[in-house]
Short mmCIF file of C-alpha atoms in Angstrom, two decimals:
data_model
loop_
_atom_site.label_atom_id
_atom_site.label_comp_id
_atom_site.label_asym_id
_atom_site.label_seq_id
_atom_site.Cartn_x
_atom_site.Cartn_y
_atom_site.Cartn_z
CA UNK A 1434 193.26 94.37 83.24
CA UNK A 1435 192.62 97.86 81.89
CA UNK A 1436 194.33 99.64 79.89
CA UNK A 1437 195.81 103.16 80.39
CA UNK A 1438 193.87 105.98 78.39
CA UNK A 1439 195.34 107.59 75.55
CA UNK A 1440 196.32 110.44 77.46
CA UNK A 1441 197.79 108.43 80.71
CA UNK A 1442 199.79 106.50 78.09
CA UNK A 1443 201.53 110.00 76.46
CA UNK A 1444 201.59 111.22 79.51
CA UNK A 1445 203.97 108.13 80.58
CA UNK A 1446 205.78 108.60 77.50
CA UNK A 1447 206.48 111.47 78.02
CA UNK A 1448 207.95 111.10 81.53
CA UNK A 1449 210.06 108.48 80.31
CA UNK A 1450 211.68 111.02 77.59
CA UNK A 1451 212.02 113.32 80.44
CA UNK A 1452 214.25 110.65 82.65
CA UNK A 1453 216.20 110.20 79.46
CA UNK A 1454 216.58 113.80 78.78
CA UNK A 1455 220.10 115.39 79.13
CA UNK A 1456 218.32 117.76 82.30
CA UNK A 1457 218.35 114.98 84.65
CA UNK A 1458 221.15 112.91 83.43
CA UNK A 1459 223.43 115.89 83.59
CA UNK A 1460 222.04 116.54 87.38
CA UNK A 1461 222.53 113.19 88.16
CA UNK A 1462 226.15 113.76 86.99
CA UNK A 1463 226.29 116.38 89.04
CA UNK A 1464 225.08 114.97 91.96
CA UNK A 1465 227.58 112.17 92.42
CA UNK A 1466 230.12 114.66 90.82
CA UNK A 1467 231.24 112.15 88.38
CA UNK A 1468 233.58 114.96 86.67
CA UNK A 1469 235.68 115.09 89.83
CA UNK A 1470 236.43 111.35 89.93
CA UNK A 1471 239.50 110.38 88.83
CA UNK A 1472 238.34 106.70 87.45
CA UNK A 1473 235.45 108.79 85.01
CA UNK A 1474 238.63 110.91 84.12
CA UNK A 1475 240.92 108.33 82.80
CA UNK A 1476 237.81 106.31 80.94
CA UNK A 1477 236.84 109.60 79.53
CA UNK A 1478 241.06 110.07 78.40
CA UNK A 1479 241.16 107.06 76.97
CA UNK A 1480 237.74 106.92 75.26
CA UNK A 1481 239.51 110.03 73.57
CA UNK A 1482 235.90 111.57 72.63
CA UNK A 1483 235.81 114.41 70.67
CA UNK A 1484 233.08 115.61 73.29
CA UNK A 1485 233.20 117.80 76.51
CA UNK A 1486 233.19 115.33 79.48
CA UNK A 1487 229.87 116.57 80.30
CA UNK A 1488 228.36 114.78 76.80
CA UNK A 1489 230.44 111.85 77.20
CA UNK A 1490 229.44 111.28 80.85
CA UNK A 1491 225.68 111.68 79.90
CA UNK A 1492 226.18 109.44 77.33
CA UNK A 1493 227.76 106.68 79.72
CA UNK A 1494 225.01 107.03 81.85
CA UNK A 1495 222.10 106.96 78.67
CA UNK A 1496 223.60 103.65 77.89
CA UNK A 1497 223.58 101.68 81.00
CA UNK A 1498 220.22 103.30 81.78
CA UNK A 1499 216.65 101.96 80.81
CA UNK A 1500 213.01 103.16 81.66
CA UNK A 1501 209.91 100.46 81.30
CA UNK A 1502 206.75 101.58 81.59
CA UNK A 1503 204.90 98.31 82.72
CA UNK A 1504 202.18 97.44 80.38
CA UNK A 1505 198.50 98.28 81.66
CA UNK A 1506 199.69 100.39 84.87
CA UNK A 1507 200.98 103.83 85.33
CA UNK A 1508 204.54 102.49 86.98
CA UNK A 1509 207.49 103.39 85.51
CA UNK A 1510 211.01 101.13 86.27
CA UNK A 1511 214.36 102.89 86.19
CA UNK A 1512 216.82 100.08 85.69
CA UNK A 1513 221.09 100.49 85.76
CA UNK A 1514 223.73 97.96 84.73
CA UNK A 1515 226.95 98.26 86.45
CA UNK A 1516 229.81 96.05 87.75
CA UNK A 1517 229.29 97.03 91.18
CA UNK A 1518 225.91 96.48 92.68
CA UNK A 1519 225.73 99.33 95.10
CA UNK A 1520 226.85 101.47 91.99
CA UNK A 1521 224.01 100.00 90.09
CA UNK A 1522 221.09 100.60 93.07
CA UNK A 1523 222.99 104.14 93.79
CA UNK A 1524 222.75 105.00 90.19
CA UNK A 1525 218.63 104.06 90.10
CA UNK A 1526 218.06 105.97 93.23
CA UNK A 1527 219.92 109.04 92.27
CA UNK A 1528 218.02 109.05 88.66
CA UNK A 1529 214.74 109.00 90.52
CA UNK A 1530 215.43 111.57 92.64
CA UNK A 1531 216.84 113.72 90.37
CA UNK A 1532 213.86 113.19 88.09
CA UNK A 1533 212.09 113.51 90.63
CA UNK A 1534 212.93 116.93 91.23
CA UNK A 1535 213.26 117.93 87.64
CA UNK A 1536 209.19 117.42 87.50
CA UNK A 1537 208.88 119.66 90.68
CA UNK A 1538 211.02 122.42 88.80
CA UNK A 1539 209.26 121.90 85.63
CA UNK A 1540 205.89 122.18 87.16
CA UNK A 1541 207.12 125.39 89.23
CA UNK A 1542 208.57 126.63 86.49
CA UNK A 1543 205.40 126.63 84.08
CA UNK A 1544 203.21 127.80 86.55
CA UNK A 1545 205.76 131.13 86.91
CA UNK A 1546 205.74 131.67 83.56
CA UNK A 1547 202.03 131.52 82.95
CA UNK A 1548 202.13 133.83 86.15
CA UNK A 1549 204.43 136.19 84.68
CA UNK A 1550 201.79 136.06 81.75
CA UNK A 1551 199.08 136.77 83.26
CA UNK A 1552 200.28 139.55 85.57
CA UNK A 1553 200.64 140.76 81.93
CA UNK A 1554 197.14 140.53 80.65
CA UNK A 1555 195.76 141.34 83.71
CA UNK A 1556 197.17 145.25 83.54
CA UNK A 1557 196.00 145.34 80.00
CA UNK A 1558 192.86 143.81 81.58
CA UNK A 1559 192.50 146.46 84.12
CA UNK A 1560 193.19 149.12 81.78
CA UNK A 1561 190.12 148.04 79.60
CA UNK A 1562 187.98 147.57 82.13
CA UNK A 1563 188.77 150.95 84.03
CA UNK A 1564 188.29 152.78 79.83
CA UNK A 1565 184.68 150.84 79.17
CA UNK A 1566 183.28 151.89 83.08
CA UNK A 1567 184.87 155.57 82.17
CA UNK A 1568 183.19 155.85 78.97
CA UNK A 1569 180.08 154.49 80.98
CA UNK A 1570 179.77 157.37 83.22
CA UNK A 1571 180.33 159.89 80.96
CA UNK A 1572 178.05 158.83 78.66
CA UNK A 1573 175.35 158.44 82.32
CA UNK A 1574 176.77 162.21 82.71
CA UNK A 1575 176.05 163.64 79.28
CA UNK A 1576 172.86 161.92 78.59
CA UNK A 1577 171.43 162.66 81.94
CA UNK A 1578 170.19 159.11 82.63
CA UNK A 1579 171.50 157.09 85.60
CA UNK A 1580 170.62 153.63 84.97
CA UNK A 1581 169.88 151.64 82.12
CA UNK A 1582 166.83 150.39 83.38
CA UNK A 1583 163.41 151.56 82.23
CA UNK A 1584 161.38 150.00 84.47
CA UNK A 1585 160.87 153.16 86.58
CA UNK A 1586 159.91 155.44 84.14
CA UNK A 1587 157.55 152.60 83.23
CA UNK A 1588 156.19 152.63 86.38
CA UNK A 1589 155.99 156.15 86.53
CA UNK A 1590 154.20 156.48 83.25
CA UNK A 1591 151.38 153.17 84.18
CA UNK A 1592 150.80 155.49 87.25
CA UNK A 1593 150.00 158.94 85.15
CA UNK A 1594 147.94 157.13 82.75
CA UNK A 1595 145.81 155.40 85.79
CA UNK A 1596 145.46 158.93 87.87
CA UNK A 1597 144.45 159.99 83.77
CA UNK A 1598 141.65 157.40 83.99
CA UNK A 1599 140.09 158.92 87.18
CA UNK A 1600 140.04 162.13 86.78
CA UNK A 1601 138.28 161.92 82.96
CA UNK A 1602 135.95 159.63 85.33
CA UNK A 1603 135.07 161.67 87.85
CA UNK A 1604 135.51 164.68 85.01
CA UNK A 1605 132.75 163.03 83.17
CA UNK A 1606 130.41 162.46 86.26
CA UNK A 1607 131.06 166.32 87.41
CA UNK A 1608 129.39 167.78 84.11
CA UNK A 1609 126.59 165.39 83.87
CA UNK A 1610 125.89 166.38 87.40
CA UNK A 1611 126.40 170.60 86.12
CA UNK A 1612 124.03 169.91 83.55
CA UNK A 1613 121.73 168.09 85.83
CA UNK A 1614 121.96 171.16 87.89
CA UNK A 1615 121.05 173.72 85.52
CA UNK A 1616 117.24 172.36 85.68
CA UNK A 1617 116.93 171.59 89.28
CA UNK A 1618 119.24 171.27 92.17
CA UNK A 1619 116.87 169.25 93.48
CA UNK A 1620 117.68 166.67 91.32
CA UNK A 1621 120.81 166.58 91.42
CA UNK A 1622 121.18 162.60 93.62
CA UNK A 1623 124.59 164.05 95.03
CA UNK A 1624 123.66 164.85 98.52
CA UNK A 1625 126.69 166.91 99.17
CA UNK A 1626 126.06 169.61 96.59
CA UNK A 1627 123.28 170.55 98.90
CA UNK A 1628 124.83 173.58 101.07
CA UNK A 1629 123.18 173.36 104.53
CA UNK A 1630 122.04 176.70 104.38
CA UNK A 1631 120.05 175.86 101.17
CA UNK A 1632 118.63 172.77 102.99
CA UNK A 1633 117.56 175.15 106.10
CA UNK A 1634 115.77 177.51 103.74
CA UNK A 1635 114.25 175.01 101.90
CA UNK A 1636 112.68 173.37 105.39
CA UNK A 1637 111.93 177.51 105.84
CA UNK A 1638 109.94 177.90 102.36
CA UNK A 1639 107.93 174.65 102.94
CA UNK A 1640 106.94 175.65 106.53
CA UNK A 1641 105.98 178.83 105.17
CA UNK A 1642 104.13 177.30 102.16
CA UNK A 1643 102.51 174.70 105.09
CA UNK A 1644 101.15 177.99 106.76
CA UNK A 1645 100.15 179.78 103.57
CA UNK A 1646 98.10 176.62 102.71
CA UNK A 1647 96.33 176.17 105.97
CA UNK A 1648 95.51 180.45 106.51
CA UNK A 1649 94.00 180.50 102.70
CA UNK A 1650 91.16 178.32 103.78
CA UNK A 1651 90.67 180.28 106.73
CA UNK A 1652 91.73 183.70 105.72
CA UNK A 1653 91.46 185.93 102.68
CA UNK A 1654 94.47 187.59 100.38
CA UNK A 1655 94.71 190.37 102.37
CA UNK A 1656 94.91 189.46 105.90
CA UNK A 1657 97.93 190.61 107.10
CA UNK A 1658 99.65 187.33 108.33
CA UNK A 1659 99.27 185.93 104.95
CA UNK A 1660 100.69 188.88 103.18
CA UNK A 1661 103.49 188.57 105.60
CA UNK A 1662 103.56 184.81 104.81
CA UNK A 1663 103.68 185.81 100.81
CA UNK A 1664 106.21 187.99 101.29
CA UNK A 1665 108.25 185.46 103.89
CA UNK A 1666 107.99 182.73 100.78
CA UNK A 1667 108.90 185.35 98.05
CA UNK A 1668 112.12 186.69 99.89
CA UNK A 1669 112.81 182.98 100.78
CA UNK A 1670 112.88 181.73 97.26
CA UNK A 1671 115.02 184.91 95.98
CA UNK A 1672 117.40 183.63 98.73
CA UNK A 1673 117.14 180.13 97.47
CA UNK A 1674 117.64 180.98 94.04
CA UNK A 1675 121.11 183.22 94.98
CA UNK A 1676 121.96 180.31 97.03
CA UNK A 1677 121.58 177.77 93.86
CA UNK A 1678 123.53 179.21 91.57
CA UNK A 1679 126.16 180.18 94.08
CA UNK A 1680 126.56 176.18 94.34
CA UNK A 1681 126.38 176.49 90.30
CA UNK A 1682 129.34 178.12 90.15
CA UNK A 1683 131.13 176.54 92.66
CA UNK A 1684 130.46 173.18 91.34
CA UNK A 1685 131.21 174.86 87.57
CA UNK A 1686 134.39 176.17 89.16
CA UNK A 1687 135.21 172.28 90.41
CA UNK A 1688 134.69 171.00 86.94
CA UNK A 1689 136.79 173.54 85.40
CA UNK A 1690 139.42 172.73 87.71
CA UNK A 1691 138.94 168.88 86.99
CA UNK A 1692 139.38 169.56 83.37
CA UNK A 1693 142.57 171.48 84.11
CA UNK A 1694 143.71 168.63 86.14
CA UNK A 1695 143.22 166.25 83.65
CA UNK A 1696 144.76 168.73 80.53
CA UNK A 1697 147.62 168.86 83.03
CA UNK A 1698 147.57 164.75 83.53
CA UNK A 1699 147.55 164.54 79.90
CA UNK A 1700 150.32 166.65 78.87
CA UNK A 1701 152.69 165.43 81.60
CA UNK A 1702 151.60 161.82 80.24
CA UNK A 1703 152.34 162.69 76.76
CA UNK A 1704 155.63 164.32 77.30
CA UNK A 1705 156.49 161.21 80.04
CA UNK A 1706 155.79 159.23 77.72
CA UNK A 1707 157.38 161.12 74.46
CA UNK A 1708 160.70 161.78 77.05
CA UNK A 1709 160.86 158.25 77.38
CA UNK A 1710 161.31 157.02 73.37
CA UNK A 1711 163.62 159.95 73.25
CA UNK A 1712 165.76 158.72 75.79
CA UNK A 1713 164.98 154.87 74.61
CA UNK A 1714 167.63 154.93 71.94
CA UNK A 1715 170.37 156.63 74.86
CA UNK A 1716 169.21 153.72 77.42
CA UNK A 1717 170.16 150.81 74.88
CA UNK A 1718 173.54 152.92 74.27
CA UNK A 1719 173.94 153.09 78.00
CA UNK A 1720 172.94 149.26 77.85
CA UNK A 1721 175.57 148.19 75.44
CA UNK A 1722 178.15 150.13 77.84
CA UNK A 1723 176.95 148.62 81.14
CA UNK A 1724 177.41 144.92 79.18
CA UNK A 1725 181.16 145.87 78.30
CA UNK A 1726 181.62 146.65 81.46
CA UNK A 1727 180.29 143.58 82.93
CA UNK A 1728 182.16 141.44 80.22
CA UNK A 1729 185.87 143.05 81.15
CA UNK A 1730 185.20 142.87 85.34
CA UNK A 1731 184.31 138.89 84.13
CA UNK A 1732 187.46 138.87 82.23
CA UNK A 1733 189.53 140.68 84.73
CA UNK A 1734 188.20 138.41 87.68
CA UNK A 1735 188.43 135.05 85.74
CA UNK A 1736 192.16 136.08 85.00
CA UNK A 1737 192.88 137.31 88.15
CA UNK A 1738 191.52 133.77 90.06
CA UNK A 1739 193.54 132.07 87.07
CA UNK A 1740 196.39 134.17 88.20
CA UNK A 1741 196.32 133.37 91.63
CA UNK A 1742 195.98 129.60 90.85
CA UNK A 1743 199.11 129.63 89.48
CA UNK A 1744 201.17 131.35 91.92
CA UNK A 1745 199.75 129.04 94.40
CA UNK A 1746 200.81 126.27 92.07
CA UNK A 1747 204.39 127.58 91.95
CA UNK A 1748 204.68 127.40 95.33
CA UNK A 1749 203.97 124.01 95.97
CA UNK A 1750 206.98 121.07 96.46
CA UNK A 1751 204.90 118.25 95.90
CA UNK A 1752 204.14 116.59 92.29
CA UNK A 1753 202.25 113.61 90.91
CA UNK A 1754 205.14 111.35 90.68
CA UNK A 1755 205.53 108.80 93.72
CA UNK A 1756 208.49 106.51 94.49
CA UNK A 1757 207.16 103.05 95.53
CA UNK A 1758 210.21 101.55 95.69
CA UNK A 1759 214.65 102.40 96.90
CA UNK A 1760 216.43 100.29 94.75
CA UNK A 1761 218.30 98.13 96.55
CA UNK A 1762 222.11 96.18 95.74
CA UNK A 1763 220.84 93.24 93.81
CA UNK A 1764 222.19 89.83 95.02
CA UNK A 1765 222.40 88.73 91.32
CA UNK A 1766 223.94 89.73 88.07
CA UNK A 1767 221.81 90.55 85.87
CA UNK A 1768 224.74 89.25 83.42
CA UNK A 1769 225.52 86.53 82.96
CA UNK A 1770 222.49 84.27 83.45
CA UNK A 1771 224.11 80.70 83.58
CA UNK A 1772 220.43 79.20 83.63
CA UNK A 1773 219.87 80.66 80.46
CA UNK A 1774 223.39 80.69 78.94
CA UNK A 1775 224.30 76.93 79.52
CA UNK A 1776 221.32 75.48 77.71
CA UNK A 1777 221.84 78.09 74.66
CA UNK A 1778 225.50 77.37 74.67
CA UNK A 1779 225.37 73.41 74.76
CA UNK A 1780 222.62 73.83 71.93
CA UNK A 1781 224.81 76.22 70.04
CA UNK A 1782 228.08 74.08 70.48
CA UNK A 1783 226.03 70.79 69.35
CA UNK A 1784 224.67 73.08 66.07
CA UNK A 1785 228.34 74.09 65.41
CA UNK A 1786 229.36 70.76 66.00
CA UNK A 1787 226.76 69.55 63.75
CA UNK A 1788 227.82 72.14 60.82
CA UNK A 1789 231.27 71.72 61.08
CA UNK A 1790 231.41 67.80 61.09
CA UNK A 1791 228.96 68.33 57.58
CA UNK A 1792 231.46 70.93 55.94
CA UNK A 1793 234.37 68.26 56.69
CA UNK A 1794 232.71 65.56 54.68
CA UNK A 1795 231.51 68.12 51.97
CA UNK A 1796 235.51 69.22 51.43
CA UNK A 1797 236.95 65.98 53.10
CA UNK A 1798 235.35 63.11 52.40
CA UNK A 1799 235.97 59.70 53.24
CA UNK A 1800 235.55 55.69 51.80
CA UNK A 1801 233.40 54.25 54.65
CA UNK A 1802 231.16 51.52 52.59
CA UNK A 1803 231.35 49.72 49.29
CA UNK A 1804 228.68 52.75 48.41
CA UNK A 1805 231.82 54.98 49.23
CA UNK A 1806 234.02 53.37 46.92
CA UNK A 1807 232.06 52.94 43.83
CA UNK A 1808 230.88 56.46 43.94
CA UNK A 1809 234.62 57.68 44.14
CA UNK A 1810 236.18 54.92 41.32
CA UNK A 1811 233.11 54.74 39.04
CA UNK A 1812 233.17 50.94 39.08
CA UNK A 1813 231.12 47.66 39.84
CA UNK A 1814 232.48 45.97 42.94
CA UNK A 1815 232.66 42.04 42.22
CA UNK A 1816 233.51 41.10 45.52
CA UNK A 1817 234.03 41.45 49.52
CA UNK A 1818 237.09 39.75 51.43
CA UNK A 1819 236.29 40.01 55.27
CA UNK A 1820 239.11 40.25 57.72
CA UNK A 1821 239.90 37.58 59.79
CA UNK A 1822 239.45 38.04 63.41
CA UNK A 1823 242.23 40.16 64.92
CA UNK A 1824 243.19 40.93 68.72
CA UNK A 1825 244.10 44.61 67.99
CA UNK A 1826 241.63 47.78 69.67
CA UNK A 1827 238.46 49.01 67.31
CA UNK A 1828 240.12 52.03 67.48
CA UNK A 1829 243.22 51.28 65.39
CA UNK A 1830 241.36 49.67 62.79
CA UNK A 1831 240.07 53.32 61.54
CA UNK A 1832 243.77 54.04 61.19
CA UNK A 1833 244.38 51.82 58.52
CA UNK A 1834 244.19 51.99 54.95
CA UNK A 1835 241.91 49.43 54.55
CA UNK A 1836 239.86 49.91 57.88
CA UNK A 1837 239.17 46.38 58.51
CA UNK A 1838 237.78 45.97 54.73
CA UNK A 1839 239.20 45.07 51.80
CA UNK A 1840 237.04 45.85 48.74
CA UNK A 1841 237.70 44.80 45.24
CA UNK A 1842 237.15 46.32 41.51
CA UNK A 1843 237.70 45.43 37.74
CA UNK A 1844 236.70 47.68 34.55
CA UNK A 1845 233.86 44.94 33.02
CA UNK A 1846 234.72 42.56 30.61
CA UNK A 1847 233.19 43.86 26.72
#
């Protein structure tokens, strides 16, 4: 068998306090409106208690009422003594009902009041919680910031810092190529800093160089197709030369402008980046505020699901106390046993018996034997005359003096 816990076994106790309590005793009263019956009347007159009928019925009831909580279970018996058995069983069954019912009200009757508690808290609650997300906002509001999270100005500043990286890149390529340039455009690798018109007169001065080549083997200086090839190839590389540092300047002008763009990249990185440790110290303020405002909605909804618990609680008419058993009008008293009293009052009668028959000879005693009648005269006996045989009943010899004996004495002779 196992035993109840610790806390079953108050728990128990405590039940059975509450069935002797003066809540359910007086209800029970009440119920069977014991103050209206005449026969509770006169007891209570004649008791002549210096309490209300009320107490003195209670106490009536207390007395003739017992709770047992069997040992190892959770079962509780309510027990009544009463002349009458149907008094006795009605008397059980209206004491479990009615405490019962006082369990219901007590359990409905908690739950309220923790109800009416929290309905309490729960406007304080609100209150806080509608202050901390106030002071939230205005602080969002004042500071200019609205959320506590960093992670997009993060993101913003990782993507500065990598559009940084490739314009100083391509920064750095664009003047090696510009100095490349100032010595030859030719060799510059970059294909597309080659205008096409430069290309075309380029193919136009190497034709014309071609044709200079071939007519000064055949030709002298001054035959008029070569001078007009010499002069072709000298306006031809004044064009060429405009032409190159046209695309000097151009591609100068392109460098310039990268090294704008990336004094531009670096100043909106620095003050990105400067903007966001000012505002660092605002976004763990802002932080701090966002968690109080997070703690009192956790508050607010933990009591408001407590709350609700408990008026669902007070509405229910059910509790954790069963009835397994009506009592019924027992078929035998309960007093008196005579299984149990017969045996105890033969053995007592045979002990009294007993003590009385010893406190007769203490304070009465008797000459039964020669013993007898040497303890009581202080002398010898010298002798023993029998009776002679007689017709008479056994039971009148006790009656005389002698009983049947005659016994003899004398002081000793000196």
């Amino acid at each position: 068998m196992v035993s109840p816990s610790p806390l079953v076994r108050s728990h128990l106790r405590t039940q059975s306090l509450l069935l002797q309590s003066e809540r359910v005793v007086s209800e029970v009263v009440r119920r069977l409106n014991l103050l209206g019956n005449q026969e509770w009347q006169n007891a209570f007159r004649e008791s002549k208690a210096a309490s209300n009928i009320m107490q003195w019925a209670v106490e009536q009831l207390l007395e003739n009422m017992t709770a047992r909580i069997n040992e190892g279970s959770n079962i509780m018996d309510i027990r009544y003594i009463a002349f009458d058995p149907r008094i006795a069983a009605l008397m059980a069954n209206t004491f479990m009902a009615a405490f019962i019912d006082a369990n219901l009200d007590m359990k409905i009757e908690s739950a309220q009041r923790s109800v009416q508690w929290y309905d309490t808290q729960l406007a304080k609650l609100r209150r806080d919680f509608n202050d901390a997300r106030e002071r939230m906002l205005t602080f969002q509001r004042d500071a200019g910031i609205l959320g506590s999270d960093s992670d997009s100005d993060q993101a913003q500043i990782r993507l500065l810092a990598e559009q940084l990286t490739r314009m100083r890149s391509e920064l750095v390529a664009a003047e090696v190529q510009l100095q490349q340039m100032s010595h030859s455009i030719e060799s510059v690798g970059d294909a597309s800093l080659q205008s096409q018109t430069l290309s075309r007169m380029q193919g136009e001065l190497s034709t014309v160089q071609s044709e200079l080549a071939r007519l000064g083997t055949e030709v002298g200086p001054r035959h008029p197709r070569y001078a007009a090839l010499i002069q072709s190839q000298s306006t031809l590389q004044e064009k060429i030369r405009e032409e190159t540092k046209a695309i000097r300047r151009s591609f100068a002008a392109k460098v310039e402008t990268l090294r704008n763009q990336v004094r531009q990249l670096e100043t909106t990185h620095v003050g990105q980046s400067q903007h966001m440790i000012d505002q660092q110290e605002q976004r763990d303020q802002l932080v701090k505020l966002s968690r109080e405002v997070d703690f009192r909605q956790a508050q607010l909804d933990s009591a408001a699901n407590r709350a609700e618990a408990l008026r669902m609680q007070g509405q229910i008419s059910f509790v954790n106390v069963v009835p397994l058993d009506q009592a019924a009008p027992p078929t035998k008293p309960v007093f008196p046993r005579k299984r149990v009293i017969l045996p105890l009052a033969a053995g007592f009668g045979l002990a009294l018996g007993v003590v009385l028959a010893l406190l007769i000879e203490i304070f009465d005693r008797r000459i039964r034997t020669p013993a007898d009648l040497e303890y009581a005269t202080g002398l010898h006996s010298i002798g023993r005359l029998m009776a002679g045989k007689t017709r008479r009943k056994r039971w009148f010899l006790g009656m005389g003096a002698l009983s049947g004996a005659v016994r003899l004495s004398h002081e000793p002779r000196r």
